PDB file of C-alpha atoms in Angstrom:
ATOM      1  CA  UNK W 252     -22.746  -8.257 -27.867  1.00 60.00           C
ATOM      2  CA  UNK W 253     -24.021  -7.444 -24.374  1.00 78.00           C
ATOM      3  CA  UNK W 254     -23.574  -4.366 -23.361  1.00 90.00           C
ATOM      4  CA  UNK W 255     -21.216  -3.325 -20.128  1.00 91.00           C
ATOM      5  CA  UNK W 256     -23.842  -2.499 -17.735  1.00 90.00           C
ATOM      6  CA  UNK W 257     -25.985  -5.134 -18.543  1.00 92.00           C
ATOM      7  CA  UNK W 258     -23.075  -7.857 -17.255  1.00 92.00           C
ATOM      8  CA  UNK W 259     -22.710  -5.661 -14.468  1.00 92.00           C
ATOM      9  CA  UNK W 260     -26.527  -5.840 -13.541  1.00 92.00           C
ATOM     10  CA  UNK W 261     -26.359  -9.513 -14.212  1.00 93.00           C
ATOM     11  CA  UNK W 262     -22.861 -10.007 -12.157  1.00 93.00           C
ATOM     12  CA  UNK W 263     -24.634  -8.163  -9.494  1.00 92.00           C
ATOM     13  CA  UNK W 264     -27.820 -10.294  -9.027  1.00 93.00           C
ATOM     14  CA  UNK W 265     -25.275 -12.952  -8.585  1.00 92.00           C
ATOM     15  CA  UNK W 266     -25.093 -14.363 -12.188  1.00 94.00           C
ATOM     16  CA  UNK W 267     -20.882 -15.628 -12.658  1.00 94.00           C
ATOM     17  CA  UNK W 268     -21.179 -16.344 -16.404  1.00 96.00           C
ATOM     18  CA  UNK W 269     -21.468 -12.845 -16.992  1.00 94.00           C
ATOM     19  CA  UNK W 270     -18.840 -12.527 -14.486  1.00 95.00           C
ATOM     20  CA  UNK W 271     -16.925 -14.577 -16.782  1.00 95.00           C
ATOM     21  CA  UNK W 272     -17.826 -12.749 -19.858  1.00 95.00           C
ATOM     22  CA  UNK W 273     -16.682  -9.189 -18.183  1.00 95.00           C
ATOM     23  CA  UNK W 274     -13.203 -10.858 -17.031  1.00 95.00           C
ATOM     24  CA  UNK W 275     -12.631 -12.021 -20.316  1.00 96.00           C
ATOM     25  CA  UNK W 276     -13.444  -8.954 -22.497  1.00 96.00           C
ATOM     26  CA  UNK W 277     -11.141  -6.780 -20.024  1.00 97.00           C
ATOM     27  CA  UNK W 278      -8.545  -9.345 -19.269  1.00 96.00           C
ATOM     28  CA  UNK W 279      -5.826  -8.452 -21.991  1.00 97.00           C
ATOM     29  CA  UNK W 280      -6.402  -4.289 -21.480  1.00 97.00           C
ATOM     30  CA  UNK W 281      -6.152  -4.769 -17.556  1.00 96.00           C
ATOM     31  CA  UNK W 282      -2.706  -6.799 -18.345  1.00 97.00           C
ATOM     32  CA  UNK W 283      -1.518  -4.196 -20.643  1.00 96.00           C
ATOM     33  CA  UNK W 284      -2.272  -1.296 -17.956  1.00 95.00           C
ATOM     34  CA  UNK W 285      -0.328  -3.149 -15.466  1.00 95.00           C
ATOM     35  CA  UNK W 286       2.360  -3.906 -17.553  1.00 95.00           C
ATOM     36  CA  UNK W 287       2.890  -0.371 -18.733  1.00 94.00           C
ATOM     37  CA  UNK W 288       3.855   0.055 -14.997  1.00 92.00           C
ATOM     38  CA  UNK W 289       5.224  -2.086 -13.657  1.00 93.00           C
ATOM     39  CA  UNK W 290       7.740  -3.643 -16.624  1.00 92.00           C
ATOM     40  CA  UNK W 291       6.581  -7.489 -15.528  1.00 92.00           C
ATOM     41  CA  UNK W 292       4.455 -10.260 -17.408  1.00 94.00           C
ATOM     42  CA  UNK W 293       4.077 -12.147 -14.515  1.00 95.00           C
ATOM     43  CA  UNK W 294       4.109  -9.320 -11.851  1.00 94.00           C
ATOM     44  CA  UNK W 295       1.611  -7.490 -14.247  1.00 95.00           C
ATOM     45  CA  UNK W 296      -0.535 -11.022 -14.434  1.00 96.00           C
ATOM     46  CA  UNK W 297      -0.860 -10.985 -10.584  1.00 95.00           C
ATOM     47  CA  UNK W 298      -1.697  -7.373 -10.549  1.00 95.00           C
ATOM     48  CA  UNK W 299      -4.285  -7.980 -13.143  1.00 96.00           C
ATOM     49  CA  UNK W 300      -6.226 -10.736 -11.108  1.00 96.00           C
ATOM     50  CA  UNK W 301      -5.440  -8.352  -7.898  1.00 95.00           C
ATOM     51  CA  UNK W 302      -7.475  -5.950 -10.078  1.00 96.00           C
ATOM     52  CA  UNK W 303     -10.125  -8.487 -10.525  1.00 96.00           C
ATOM     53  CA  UNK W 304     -10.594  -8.834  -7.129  1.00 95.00           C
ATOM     54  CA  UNK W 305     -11.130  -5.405  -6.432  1.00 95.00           C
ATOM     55  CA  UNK W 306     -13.509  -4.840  -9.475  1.00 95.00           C
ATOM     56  CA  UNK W 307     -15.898  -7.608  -7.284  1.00 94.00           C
ATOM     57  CA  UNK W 308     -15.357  -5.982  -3.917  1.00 93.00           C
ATOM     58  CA  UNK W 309     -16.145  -2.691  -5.299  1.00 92.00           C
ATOM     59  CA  UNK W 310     -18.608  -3.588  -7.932  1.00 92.00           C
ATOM     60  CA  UNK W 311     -21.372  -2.115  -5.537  1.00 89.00           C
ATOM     61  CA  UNK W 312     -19.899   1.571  -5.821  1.00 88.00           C
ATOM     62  CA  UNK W 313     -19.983   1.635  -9.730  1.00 90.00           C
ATOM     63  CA  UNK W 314     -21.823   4.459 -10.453  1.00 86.00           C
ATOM     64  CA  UNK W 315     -22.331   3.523 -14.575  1.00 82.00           C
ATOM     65  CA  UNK W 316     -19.886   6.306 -15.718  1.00 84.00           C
ATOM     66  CA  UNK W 317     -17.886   4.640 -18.119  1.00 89.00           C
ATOM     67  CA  UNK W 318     -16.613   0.661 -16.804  1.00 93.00           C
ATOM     68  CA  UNK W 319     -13.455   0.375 -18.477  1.00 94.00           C
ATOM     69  CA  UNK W 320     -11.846   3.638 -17.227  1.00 93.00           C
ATOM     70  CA  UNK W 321     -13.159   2.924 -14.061  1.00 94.00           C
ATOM     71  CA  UNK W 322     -11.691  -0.561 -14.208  1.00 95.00           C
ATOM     72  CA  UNK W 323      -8.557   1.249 -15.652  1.00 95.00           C
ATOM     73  CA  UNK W 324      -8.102   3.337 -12.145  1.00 94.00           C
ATOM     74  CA  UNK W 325      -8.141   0.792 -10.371  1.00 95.00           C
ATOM     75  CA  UNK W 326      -5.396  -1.630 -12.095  1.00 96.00           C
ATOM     76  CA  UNK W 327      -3.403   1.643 -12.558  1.00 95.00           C
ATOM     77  CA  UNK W 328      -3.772   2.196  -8.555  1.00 94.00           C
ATOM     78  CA  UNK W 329      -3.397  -1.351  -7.937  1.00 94.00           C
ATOM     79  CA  UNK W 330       0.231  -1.257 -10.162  1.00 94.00           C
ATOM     80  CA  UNK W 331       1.063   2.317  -8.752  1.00 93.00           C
ATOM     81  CA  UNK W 332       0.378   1.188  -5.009  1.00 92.00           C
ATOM     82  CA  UNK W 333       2.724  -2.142  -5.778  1.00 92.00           C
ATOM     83  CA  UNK W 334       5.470   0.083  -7.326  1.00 88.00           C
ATOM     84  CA  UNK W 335       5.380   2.601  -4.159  1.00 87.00           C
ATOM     85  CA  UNK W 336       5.386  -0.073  -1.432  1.00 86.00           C
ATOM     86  CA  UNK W 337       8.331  -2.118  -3.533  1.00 84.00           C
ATOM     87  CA  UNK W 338      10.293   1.251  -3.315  1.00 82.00           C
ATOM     88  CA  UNK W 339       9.303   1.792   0.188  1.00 79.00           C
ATOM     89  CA  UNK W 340      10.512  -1.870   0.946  1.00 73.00           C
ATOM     90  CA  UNK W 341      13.798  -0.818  -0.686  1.00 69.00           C
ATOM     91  CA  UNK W 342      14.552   1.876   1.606  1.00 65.00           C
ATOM     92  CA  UNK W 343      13.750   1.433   4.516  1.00 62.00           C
ATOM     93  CA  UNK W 344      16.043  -2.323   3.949  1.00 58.00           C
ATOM     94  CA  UNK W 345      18.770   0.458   3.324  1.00 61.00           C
ATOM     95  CA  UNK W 346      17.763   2.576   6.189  1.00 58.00           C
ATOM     96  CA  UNK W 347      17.972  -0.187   8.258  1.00 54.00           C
ATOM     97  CA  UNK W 348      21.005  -2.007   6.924  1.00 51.00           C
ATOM     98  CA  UNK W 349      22.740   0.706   7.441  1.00 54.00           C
ATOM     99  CA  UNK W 350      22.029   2.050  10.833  1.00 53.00           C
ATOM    100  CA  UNK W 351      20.371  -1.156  13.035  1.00 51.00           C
ATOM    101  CA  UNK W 352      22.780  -3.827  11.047  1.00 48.00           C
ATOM    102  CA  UNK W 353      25.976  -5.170  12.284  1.00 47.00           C
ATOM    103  CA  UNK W 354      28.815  -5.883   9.700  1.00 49.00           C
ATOM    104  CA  UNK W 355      30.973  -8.661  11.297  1.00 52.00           C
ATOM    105  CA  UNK W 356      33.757  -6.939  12.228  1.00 54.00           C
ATOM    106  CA  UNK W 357      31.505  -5.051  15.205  1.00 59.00           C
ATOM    107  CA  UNK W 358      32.057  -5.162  18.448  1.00 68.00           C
ATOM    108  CA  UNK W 359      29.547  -6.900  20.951  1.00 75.00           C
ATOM    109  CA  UNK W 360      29.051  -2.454  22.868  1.00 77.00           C
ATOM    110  CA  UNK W 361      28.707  -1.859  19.108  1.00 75.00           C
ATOM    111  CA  UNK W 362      25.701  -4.219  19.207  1.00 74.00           C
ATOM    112  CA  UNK W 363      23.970  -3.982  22.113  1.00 76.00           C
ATOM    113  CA  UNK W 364      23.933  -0.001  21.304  1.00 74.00           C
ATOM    114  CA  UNK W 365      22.288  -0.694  17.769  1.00 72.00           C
ATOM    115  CA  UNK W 366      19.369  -2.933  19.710  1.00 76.00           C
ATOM    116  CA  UNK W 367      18.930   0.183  22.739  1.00 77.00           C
ATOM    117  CA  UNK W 368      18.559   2.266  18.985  1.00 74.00           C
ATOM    118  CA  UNK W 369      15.759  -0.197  17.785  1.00 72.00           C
ATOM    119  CA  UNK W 370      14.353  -0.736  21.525  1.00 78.00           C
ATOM    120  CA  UNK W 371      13.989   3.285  21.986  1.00 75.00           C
ATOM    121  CA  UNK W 372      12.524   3.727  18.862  1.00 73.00           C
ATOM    122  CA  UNK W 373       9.581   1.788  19.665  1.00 75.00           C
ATOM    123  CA  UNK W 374       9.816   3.164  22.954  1.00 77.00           C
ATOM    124  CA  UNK W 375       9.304   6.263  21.826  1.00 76.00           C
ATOM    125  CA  UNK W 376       6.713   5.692  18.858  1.00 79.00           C
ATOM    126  CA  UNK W 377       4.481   3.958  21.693  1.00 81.00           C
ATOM    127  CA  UNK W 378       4.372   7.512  23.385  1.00 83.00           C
ATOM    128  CA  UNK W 379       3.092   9.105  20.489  1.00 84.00           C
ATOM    129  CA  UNK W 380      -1.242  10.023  20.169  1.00 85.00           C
ATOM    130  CA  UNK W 381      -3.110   6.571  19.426  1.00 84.00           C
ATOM    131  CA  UNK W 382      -4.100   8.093  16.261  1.00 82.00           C
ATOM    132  CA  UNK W 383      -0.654   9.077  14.700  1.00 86.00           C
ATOM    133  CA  UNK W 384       0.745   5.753  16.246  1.00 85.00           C
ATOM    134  CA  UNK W 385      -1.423   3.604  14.225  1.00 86.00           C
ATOM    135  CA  UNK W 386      -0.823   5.283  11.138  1.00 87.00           C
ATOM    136  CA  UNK W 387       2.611   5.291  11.568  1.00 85.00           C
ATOM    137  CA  UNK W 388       3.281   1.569  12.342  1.00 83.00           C
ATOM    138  CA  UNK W 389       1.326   0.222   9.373  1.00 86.00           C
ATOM    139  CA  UNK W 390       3.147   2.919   7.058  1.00 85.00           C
ATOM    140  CA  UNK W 391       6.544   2.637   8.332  1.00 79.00           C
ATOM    141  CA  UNK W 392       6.777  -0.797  10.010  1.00 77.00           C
ATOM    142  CA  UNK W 393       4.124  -2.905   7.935  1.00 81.00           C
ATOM    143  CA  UNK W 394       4.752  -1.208   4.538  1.00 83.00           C
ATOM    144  CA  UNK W 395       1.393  -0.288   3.420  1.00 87.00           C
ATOM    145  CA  UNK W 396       0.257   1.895   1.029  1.00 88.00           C
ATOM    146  CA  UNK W 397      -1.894   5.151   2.343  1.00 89.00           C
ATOM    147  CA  UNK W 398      -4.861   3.306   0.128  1.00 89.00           C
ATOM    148  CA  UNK W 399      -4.120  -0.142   2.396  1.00 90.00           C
ATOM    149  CA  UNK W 400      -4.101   1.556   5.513  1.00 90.00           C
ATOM    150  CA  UNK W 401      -7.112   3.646   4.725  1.00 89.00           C
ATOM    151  CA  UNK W 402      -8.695   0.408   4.244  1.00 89.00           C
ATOM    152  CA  UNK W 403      -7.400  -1.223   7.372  1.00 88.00           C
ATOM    153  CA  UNK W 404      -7.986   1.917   9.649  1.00 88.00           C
ATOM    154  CA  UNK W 405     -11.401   2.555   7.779  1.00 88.00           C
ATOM    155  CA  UNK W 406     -10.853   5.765   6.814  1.00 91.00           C
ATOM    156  CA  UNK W 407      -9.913   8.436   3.868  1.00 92.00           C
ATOM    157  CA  UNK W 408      -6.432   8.276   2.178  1.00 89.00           C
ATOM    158  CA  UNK W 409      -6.323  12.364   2.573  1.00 92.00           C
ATOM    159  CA  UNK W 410      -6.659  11.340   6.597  1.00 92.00           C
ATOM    160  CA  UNK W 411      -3.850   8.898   6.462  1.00 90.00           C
ATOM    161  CA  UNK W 412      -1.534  11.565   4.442  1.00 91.00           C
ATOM    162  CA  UNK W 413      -2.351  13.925   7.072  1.00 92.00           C
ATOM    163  CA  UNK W 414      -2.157  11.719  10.121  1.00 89.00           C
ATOM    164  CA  UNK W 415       1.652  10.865   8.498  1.00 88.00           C
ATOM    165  CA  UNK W 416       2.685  15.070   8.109  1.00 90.00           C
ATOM    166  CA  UNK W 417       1.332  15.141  11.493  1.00 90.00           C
ATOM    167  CA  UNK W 418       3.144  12.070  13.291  1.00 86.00           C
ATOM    168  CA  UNK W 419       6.375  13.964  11.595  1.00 85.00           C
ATOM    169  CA  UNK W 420       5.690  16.878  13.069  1.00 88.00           C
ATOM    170  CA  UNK W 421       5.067  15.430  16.487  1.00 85.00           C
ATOM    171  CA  UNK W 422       8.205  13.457  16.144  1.00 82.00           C
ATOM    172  CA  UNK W 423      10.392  16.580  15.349  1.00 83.00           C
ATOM    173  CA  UNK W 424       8.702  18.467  18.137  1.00 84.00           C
ATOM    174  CA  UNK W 425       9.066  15.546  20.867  1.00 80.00           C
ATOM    175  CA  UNK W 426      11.647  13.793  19.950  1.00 75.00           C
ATOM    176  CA  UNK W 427      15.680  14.559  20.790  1.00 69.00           C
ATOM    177  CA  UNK W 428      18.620  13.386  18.479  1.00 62.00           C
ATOM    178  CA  UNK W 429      20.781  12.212  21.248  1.00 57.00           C
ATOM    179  CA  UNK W 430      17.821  10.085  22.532  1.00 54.00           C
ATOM    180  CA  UNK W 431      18.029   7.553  19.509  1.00 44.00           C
TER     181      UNK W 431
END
């Protein structure tokens, strides 16, 4: 049996049989790991092959410390980050439902009152620093995980959490109830 590294090498130089090989001896433990979170055989199969995916990408930052807990982090993020952003997804539906939404019995003031609410909300968000605006539109309007927007920003997940607290804090500082 070839050992771990030695595929890696191998997948490395550009060899995809021992991609092949590497898929297959993980495939069923990468399943299992997603599955444990998130509860779904086919959610977990499309997580696993996410997984995959991101093993290749980031095959260049193994450091040879032990593959399959490595390759364990990252279908455990991978399940985690899906989890977070499905709950995210969930309320802010509610949050909006509930305040931007029109049941039918409204009346057309009651309408054009919840679109000024949506209108100077954006109004407002596109006075906010460059930096906190960014983060704040692909958190709270695009639904991305801190890890996704890391990615998309290029920068650390610790920057995006802070860049959030931050935007909070500048919203709370700058921003009236009675304007909204």
């Amino acid at each position: 049996m070839i050992l771990d590294d030695q595929l890696i090498r191998k997948v490395k130089a550009g060899n995809k049989q021992a991609l092949r090989v590497l898929i297959e001896r993980y495939k069923n433990y990468v399943f299992k790991v997603t599955f444990n979170v998130v509860h779904d055989e086919k959610l977990a199969e499309d997580l696993a092959q996410e997984t995959f995916i991101k093993m290749i990408d980031a095959l260049d930052s193994y450091q040879s410390q032990g593959f399959k807990t490595w390759l364990s982090r990252i279908a455990l993020n991978k399940a985690i980050d899906y989890k977070r952003k499905k709950q995210r997804q969930k309320e802010d539906l509610i949050f909006f439902e509930q305040d931007f939404h029109l049941s039918k019995g409204e009346s057309v003031e009651e309408e054009y009152i919840g679109k000024e609410r949506v209108k100077n909300v954006h109004n407002s968000i596109k006075k906010m620093p460059e930096k906190l605006r960014d983060t704040v539109s692909c958190y709270y309007f695009e639904g991305l995980s801190y890890s996704e927007i890391a990615e998309k920003l290029a920068i650390e997940e610790k920057t995006v959490e802070m860049r959030l607290y931050r935007a909070r804090k500048w919203m709370k500082a700058n921003w009236k109830e009675e304007d909204f």
